Coordinates of C-alpha atoms in Angstrom, one line a residue:
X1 CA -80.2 -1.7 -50.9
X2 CA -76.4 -0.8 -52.3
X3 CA -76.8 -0.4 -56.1
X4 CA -73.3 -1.6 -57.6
X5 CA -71.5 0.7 -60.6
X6 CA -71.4 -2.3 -63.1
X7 CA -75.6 -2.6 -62.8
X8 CA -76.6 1.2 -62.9
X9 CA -73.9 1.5 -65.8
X10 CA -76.0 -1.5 -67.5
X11 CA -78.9 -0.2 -67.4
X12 CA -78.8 3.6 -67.4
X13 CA -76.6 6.2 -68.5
X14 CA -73.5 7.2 -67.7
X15 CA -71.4 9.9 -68.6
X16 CA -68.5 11.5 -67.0
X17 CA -66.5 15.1 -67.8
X18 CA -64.4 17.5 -66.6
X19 CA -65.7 19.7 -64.0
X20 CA -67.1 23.4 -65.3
X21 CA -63.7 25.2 -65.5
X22 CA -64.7 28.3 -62.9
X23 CA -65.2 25.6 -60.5
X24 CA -62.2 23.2 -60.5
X25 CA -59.5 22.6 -63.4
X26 CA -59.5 19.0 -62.6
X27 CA -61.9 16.4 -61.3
X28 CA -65.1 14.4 -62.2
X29 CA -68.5 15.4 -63.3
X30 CA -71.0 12.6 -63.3
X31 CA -74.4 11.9 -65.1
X32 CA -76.7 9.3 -64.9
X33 CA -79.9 7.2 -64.1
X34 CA -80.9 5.1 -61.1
X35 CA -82.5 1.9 -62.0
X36 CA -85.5 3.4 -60.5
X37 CA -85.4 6.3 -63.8
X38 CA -84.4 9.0 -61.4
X39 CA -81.6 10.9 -63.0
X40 CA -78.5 11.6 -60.8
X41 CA -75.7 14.2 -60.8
X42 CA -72.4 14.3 -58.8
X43 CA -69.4 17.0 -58.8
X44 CA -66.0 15.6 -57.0
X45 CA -62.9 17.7 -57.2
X46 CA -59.6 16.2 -57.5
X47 CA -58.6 17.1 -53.9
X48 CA -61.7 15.7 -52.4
X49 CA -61.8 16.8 -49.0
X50 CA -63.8 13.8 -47.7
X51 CA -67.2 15.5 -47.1
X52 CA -70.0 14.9 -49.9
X53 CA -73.3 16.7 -49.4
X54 CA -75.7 15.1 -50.4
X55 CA -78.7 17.5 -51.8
X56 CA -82.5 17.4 -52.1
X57 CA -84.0 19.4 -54.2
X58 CA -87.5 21.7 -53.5
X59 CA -91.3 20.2 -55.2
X60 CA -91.6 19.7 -58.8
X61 CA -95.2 19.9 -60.2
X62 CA -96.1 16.8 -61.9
X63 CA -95.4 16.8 -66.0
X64 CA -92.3 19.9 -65.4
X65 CA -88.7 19.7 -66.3
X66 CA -87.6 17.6 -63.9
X67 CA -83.3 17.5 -63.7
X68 CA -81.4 15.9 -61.1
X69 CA -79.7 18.6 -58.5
X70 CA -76.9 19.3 -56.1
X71 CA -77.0 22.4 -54.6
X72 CA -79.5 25.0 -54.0
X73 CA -77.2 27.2 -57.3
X74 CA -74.2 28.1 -58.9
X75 CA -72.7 30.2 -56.6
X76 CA -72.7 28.0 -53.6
X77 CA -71.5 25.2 -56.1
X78 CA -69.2 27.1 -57.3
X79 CA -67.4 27.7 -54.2
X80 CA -67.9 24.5 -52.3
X81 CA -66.1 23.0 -55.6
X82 CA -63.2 24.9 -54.9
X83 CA -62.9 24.2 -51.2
X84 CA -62.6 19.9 -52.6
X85 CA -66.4 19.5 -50.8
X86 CA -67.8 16.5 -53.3
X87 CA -71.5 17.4 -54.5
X88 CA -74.5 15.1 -54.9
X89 CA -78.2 14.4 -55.8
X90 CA -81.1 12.8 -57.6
X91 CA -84.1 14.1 -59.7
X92 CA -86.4 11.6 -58.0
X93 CA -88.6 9.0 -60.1
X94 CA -91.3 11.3 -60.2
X95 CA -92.8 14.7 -59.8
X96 CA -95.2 15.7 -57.3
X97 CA -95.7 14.8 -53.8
X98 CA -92.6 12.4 -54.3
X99 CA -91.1 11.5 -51.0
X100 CA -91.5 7.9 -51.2
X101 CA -89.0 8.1 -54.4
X102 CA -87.3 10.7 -53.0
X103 CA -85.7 8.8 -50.2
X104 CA -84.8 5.6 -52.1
X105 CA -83.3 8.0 -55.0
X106 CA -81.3 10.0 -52.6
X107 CA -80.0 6.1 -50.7
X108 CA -79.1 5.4 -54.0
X109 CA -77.4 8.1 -55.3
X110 CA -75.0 8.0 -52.0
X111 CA -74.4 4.6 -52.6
X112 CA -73.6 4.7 -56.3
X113 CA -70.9 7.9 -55.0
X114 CA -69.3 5.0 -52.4
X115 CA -69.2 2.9 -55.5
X116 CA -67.4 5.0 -57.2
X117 CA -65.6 7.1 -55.3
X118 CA -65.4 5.4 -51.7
X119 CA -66.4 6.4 -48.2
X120 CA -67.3 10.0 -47.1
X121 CA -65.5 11.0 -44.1
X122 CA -68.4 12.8 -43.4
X123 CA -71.9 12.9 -45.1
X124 CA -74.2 15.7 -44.8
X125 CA -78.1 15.9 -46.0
X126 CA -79.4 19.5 -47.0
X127 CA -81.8 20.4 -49.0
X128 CA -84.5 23.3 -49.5
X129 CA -88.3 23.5 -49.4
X130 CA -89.7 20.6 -50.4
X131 CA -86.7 19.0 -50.2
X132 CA -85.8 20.4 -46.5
X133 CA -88.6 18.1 -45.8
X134 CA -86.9 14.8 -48.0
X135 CA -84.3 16.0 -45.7
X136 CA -85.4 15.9 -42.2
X137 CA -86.6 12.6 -43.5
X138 CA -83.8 10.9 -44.3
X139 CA -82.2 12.3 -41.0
X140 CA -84.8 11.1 -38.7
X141 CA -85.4 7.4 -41.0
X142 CA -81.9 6.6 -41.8
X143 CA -79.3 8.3 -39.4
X144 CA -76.6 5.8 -39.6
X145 CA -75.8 7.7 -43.5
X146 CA -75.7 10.5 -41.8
X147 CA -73.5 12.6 -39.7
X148 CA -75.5 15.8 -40.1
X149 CA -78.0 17.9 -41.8
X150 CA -79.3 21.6 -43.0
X151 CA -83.1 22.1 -43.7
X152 CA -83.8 25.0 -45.2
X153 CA -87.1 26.7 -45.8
X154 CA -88.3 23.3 -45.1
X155 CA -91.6 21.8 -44.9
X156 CA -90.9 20.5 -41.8
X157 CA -94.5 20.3 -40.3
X158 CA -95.1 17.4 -42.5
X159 CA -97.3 16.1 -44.9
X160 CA -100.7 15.8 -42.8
X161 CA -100.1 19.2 -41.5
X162 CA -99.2 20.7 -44.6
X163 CA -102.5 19.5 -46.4
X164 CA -104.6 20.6 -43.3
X165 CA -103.2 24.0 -43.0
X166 CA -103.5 24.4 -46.9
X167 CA -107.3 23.2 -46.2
X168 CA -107.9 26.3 -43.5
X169 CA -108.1 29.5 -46.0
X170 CA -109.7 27.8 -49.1
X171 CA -112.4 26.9 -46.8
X172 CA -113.0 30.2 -45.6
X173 CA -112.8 32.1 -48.8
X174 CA -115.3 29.4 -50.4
X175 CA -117.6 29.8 -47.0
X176 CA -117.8 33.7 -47.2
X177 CA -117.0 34.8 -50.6
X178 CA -118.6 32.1 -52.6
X179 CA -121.3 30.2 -50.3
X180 CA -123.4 27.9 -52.1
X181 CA -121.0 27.8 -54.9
X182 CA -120.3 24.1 -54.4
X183 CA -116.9 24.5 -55.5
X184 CA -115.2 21.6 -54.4
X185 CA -112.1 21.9 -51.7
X186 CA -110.5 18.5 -51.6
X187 CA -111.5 14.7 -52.9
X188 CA -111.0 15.4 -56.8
X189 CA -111.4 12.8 -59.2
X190 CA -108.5 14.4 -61.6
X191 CA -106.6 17.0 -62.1
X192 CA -109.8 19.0 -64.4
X193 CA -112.0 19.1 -61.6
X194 CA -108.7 20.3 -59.1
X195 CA -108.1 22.7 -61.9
X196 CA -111.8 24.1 -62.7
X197 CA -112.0 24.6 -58.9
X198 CA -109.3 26.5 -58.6
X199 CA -110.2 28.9 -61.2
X200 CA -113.6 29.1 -59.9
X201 CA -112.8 29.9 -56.1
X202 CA -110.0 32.4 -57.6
X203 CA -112.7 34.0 -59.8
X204 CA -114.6 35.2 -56.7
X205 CA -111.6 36.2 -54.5
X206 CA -110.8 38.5 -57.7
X207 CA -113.9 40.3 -57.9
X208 CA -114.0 40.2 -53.8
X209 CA -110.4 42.0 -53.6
X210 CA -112.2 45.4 -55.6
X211 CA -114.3 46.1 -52.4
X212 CA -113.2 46.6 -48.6
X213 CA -115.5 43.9 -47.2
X214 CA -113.9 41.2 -50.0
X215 CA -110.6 42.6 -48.7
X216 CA -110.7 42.4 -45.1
X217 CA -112.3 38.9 -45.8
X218 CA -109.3 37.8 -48.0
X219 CA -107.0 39.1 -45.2
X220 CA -108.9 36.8 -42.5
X221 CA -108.1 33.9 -44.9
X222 CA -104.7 34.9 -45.6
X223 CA -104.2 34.8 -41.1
X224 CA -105.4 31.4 -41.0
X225 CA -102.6 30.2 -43.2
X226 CA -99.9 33.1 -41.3
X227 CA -99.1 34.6 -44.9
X228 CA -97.2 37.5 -43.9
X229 CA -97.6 41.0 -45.1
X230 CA -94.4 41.4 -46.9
X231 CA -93.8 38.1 -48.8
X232 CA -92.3 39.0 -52.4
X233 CA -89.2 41.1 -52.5
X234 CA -90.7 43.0 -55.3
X235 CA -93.8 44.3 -53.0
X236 CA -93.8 47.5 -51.3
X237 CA -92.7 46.8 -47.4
X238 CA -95.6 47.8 -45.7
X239 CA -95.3 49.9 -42.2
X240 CA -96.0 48.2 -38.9
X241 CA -99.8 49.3 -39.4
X242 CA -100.4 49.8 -42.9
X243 CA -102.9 47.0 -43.4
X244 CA -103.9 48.0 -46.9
X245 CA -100.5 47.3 -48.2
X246 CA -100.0 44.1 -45.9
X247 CA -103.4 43.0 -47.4
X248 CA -102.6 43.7 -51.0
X249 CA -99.2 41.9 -50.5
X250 CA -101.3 38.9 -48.8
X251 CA -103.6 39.1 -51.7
X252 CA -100.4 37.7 -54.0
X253 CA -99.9 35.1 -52.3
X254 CA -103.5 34.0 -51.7
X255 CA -104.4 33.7 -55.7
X256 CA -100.9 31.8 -55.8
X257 CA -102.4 29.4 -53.1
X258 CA -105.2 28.7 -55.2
X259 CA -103.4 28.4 -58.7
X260 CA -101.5 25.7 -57.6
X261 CA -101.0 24.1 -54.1
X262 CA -104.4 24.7 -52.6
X263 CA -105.9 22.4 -55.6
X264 CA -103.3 21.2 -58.5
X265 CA -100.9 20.1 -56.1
X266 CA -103.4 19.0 -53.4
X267 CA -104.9 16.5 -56.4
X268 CA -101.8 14.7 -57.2
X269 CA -100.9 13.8 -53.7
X270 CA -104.8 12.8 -52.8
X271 CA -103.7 10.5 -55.8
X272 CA -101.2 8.9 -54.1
X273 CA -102.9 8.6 -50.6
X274 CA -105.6 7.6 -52.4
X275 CA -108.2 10.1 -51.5
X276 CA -108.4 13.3 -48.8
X277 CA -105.5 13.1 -45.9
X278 CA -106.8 16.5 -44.6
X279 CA -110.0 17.9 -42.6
X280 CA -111.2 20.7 -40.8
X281 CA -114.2 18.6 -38.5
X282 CA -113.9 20.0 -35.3
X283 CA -111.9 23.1 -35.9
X284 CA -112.4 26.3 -34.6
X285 CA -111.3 29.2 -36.3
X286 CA -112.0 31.7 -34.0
X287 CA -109.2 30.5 -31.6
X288 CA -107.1 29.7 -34.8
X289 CA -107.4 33.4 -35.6
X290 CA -106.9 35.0 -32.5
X291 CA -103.6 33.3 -32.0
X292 CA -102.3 34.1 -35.7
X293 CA -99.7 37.5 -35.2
X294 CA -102.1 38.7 -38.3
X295 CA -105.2 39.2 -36.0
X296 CA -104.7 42.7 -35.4
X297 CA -104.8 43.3 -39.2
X298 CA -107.9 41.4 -40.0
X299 CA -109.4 43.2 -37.0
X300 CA -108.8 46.9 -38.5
X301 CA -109.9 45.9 -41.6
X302 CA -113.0 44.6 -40.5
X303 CA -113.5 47.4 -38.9
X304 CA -112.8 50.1 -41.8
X305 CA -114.9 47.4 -44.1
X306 CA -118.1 48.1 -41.3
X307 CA -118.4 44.6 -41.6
X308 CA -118.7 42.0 -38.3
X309 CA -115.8 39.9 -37.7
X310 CA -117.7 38.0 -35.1
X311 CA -120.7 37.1 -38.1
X312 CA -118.1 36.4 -40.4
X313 CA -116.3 33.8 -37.8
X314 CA -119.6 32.4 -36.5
X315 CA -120.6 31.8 -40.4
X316 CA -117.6 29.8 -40.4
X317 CA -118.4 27.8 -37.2
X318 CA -121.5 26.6 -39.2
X319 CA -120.4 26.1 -42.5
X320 CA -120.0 22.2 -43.0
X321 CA -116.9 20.8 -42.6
X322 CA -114.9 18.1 -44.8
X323 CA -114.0 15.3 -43.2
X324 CA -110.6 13.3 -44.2
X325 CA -110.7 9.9 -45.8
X326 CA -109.0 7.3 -43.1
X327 CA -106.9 5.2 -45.1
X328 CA -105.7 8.3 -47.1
X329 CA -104.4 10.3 -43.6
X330 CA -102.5 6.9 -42.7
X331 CA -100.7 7.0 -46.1
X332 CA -99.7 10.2 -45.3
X333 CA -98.9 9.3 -41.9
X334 CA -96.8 6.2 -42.6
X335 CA -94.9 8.3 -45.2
X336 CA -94.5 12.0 -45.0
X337 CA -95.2 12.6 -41.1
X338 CA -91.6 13.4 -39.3
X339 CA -90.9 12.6 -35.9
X340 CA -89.3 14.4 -34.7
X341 CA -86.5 11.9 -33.3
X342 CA -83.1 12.5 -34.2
X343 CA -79.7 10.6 -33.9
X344 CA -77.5 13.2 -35.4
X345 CA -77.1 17.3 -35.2
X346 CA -80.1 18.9 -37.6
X347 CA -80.0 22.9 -38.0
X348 CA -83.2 24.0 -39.7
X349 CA -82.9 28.4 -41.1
X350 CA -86.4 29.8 -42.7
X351 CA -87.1 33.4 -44.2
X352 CA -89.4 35.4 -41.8
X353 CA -91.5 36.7 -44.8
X354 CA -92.1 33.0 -46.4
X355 CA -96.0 33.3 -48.1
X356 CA -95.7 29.3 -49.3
X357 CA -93.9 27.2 -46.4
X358 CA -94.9 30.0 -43.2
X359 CA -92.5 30.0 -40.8
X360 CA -94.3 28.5 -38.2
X361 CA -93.8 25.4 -39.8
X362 CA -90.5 25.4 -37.9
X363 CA -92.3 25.4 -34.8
X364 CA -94.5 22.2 -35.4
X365 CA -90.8 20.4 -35.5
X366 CA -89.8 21.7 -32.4
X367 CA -92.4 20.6 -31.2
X368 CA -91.9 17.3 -32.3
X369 CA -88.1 17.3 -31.4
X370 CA -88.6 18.8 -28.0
X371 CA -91.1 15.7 -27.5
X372 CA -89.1 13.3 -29.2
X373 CA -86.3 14.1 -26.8
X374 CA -84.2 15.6 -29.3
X375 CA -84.6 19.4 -29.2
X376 CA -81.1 19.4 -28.1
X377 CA -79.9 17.8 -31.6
X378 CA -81.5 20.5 -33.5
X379 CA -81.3 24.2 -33.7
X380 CA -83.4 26.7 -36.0
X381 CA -82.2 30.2 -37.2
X382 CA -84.3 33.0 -39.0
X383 CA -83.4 35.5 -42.1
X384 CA -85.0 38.6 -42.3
X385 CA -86.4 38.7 -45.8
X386 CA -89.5 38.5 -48.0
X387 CA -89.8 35.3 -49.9
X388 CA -89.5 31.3 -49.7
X389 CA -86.1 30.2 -49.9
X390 CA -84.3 33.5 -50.7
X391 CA -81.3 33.4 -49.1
X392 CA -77.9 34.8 -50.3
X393 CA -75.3 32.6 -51.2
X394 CA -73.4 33.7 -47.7
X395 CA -76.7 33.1 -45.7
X396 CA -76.8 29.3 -47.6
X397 CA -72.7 28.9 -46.7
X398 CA -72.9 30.1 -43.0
X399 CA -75.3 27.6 -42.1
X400 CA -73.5 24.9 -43.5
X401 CA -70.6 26.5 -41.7
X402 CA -72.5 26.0 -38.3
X403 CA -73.6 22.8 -39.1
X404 CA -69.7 21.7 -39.8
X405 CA -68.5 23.3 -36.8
X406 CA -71.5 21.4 -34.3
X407 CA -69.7 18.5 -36.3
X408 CA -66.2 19.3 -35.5
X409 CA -66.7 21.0 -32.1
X410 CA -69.9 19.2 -30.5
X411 CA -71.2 22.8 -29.7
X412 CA -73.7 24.6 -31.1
X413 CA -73.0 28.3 -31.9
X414 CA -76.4 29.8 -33.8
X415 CA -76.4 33.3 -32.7
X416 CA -77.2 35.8 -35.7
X417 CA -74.2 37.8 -34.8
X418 CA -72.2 34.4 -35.4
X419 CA -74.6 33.7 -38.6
X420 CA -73.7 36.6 -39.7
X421 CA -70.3 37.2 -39.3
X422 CA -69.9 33.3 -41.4
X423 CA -72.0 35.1 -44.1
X424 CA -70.0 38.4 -44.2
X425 CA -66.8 36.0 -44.9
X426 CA -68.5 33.7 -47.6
X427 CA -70.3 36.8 -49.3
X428 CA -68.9 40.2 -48.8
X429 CA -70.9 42.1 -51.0
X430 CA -74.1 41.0 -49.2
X431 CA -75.6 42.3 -46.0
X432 CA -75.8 39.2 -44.1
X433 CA -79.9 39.0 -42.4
X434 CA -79.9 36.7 -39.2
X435 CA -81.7 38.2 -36.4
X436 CA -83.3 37.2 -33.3
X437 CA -86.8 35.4 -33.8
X438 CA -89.3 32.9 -32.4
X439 CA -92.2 32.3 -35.1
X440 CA -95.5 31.8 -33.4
X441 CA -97.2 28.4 -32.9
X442 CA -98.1 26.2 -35.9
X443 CA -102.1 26.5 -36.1
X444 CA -102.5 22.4 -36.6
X445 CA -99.2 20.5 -35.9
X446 CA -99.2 16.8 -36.7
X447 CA -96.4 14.7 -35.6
X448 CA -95.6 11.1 -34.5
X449 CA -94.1 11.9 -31.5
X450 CA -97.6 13.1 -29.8
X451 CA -99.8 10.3 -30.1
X452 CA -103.1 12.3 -29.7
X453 CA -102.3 13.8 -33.4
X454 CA -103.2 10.3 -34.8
X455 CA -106.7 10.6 -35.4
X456 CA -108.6 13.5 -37.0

């Protein structure tokens, strides 16, 4: 629904200033609320250009700081001020697992810029993590806002998948390093018991990580969810077979699984589905494993461990499994599963070395693209680097680049040399990191466009 100027300005804030002075000497900098309480933020230059971007930002935990956005940082802004681009996004309603506010907000927000500013020439989604998902959303829901969009570091296998995947190493530390425990993986009834969990299960993969057979068993979890060996661009890069780095690297990123998404943020969103939207009933992890590209490291460090891989995985076979409440996977369904389907051109980049969103995630959406009918529409491009989300400034600029020139051309050009080449010229000083990739497959894609995903 269009939300008119005169009833936001009645019953939220409004403020409008210069521009910040490095970005533009002229133009309008505007602050406000939705009438939903979301706050909103817009940048327009003088010489508008006619494109507004309109951006999404990445998850905020529930009860954190929780500003309106418009671009992934200053830099970018900076510079896509100066070239007249206008700039654009919410806060959302709420924190968490937000995405039914999220897409209303971000509506509203492009409807209050029409307001006050008039029609786009050209409108544009991006948005990173989290928000790369809030993204591909609004692309594939409401494409006729839309000429384009840029997902980046998205979590673009969706909300079931996400939870199910997230589901996959918990279970497998709790089943070998703490059986019998009792520590509880999903269905809280608040966020103390999601909490206390946590802290339990991260208790045991502590004391587990001081001896090889903890190790190799932490790495083995670490495979099920692909965390990659080099995932922090403060670790040491480990060598193509040095597991014991990979492992310690992986080890990082585990006990930040379990501090926060694995339980915290698993609670809040089982509190809006209202109950578990994930299960692992009928998984088999031995398959799962072998096809993860961290197989061969689990392996050698079961081996140096003297510990059986094959006990370890038929332990897990008979471990009882957690079965997903029905009403909570189609609240997840109905809202945070994509579709794959586009109507407009969608180009989706991901770090290689990405410990929170792995980059298979971008293979569950082609998946549901290439079924959808619309792998044609998108295109997906890979950085080199350690990290979610950490790309340069030029990396950020040359996809939007591409995504403007599919726009003006009709032709995709998503080669890294090209990739990189549009970063050299939006960030000299940085070596641009494009390369050639193809992540392996997501281990449990959900989508709507394959119809046998429906049902646990």
């Amino acid at each position: 629904m269009r939300i008119r100027l005169a009833l936001l300005t009645a019953c939220a804030s409004l403020a409008a200033t210069a521009l910040p002075a490095q970005a533009a000497t002229t133009g309008t900098h505007l602050e406000g609320r939705l009438s939903s309480g979301a706050a909103y933020v817009m940048d327009v230059p003088a010489s508008w250009n006619g494109t507004v971007l309109l951006y999404s930002h990445g998850y905020t935990p529930a009860g954190a700081p929780n500003p309106a956005q418009n671009t992934p940082g200053s830099a970018t802004r900076d510079k896509l001020l100066a070239e007249g681009y206008a700039l654009i996004g919410s806060s959302y309603a709420t924190t968490g697992w937000a995405v039914t506010e999220a897409v209303p907000d971000q509506l509203a927000t492009l409807d209050l810029f029409t307001e006050r500013f008039g029609a786009a020439r050209r409108t544009i989604a991006w948005g990173a993590s989290y928000g790369g998902f809030v993204t591909s959303m609004l692309a594939e829901r409401h494409a006729g806002r839309f000429d384009g969009s840029l997902s980046m570091c998205g979590l673009v296998q969706g909300g079931v998948a996400n939870w199910n995947s997230t589901l996959d190493p918990v279970f497998a530390l709790r089943t070998l390093l703490a059986p019998g425990s009792g520590v509880r993986l999903a269905g809280f009834a608040d966020q103390a018991e999601a909490v206390a969990a946590g802290r339990a299960l991260t208790s045991k993969v502590d004391a587990a990580q001081r001896t090889p057979e903890g190790r190799a068993r932490i790495a083995l979890a670490a495979a099920l969810h692909n965390i990659p060996g080099h995932n922090d661009a403060s670790q040491t890069k480990p060598g193509p077979t040095d597991w014991a780095t990979q492992q310690t690297n992986q080890f990082t990123a585990v006990r930040g699984l379990l501090q926060l998404p694995a339980f915290s943020w698993r609670q809040e969103a089982e509190s809006r589905a209202g109950g578990n939207p994930s299960w692992n009933t009928g998984v088999d992890y031995r398959s799962m494993l072998v096809r993860s590209p961290l197989y061969k490291e689990v392996t050698e460090l079961y081996k140096e461990a003297g510990l059986s891989l094959r006990t370890d995985l038929s332990a897990l076979g008979r471990a009882p499994r957690i079965s997903a409440d029905p009403s909570a996977v189609r609240w997840m369904r109905n809202t945070s599963v994509l579709s794959g389907r586009l109507t407009d051109p969608q180009l989706n980049i991901h770090t290689t070395g990405d410990a929170l969103i792995p980059v298979q995630s971008e293979s569950a959406y082609l998946r549901a693209a290439t079924a959808a009918g619309s792998a044609g529409l998108l295109r997906q491009a890979y950085v080199d680097a350690p990290g979610h989300c950490t790309f340069t400034p030029g990396e950020t600029l040359a996809a939007l680049r591409t995504v403007e020139k599919r726009l003006d051309t009709g032709r995709w050009d998503v080669s890294p040399g090209a990739l990189n080449s549009r970063a050299r010229a939006e960030d000299p000083a940085a070596e641009p990191r494009y390369l050639p990739y193809r992540p392996t497959a997501y281990p449990r894609p959900y989508d709507l466009a394959h119809p046998g995903d429906a049902r646990p």
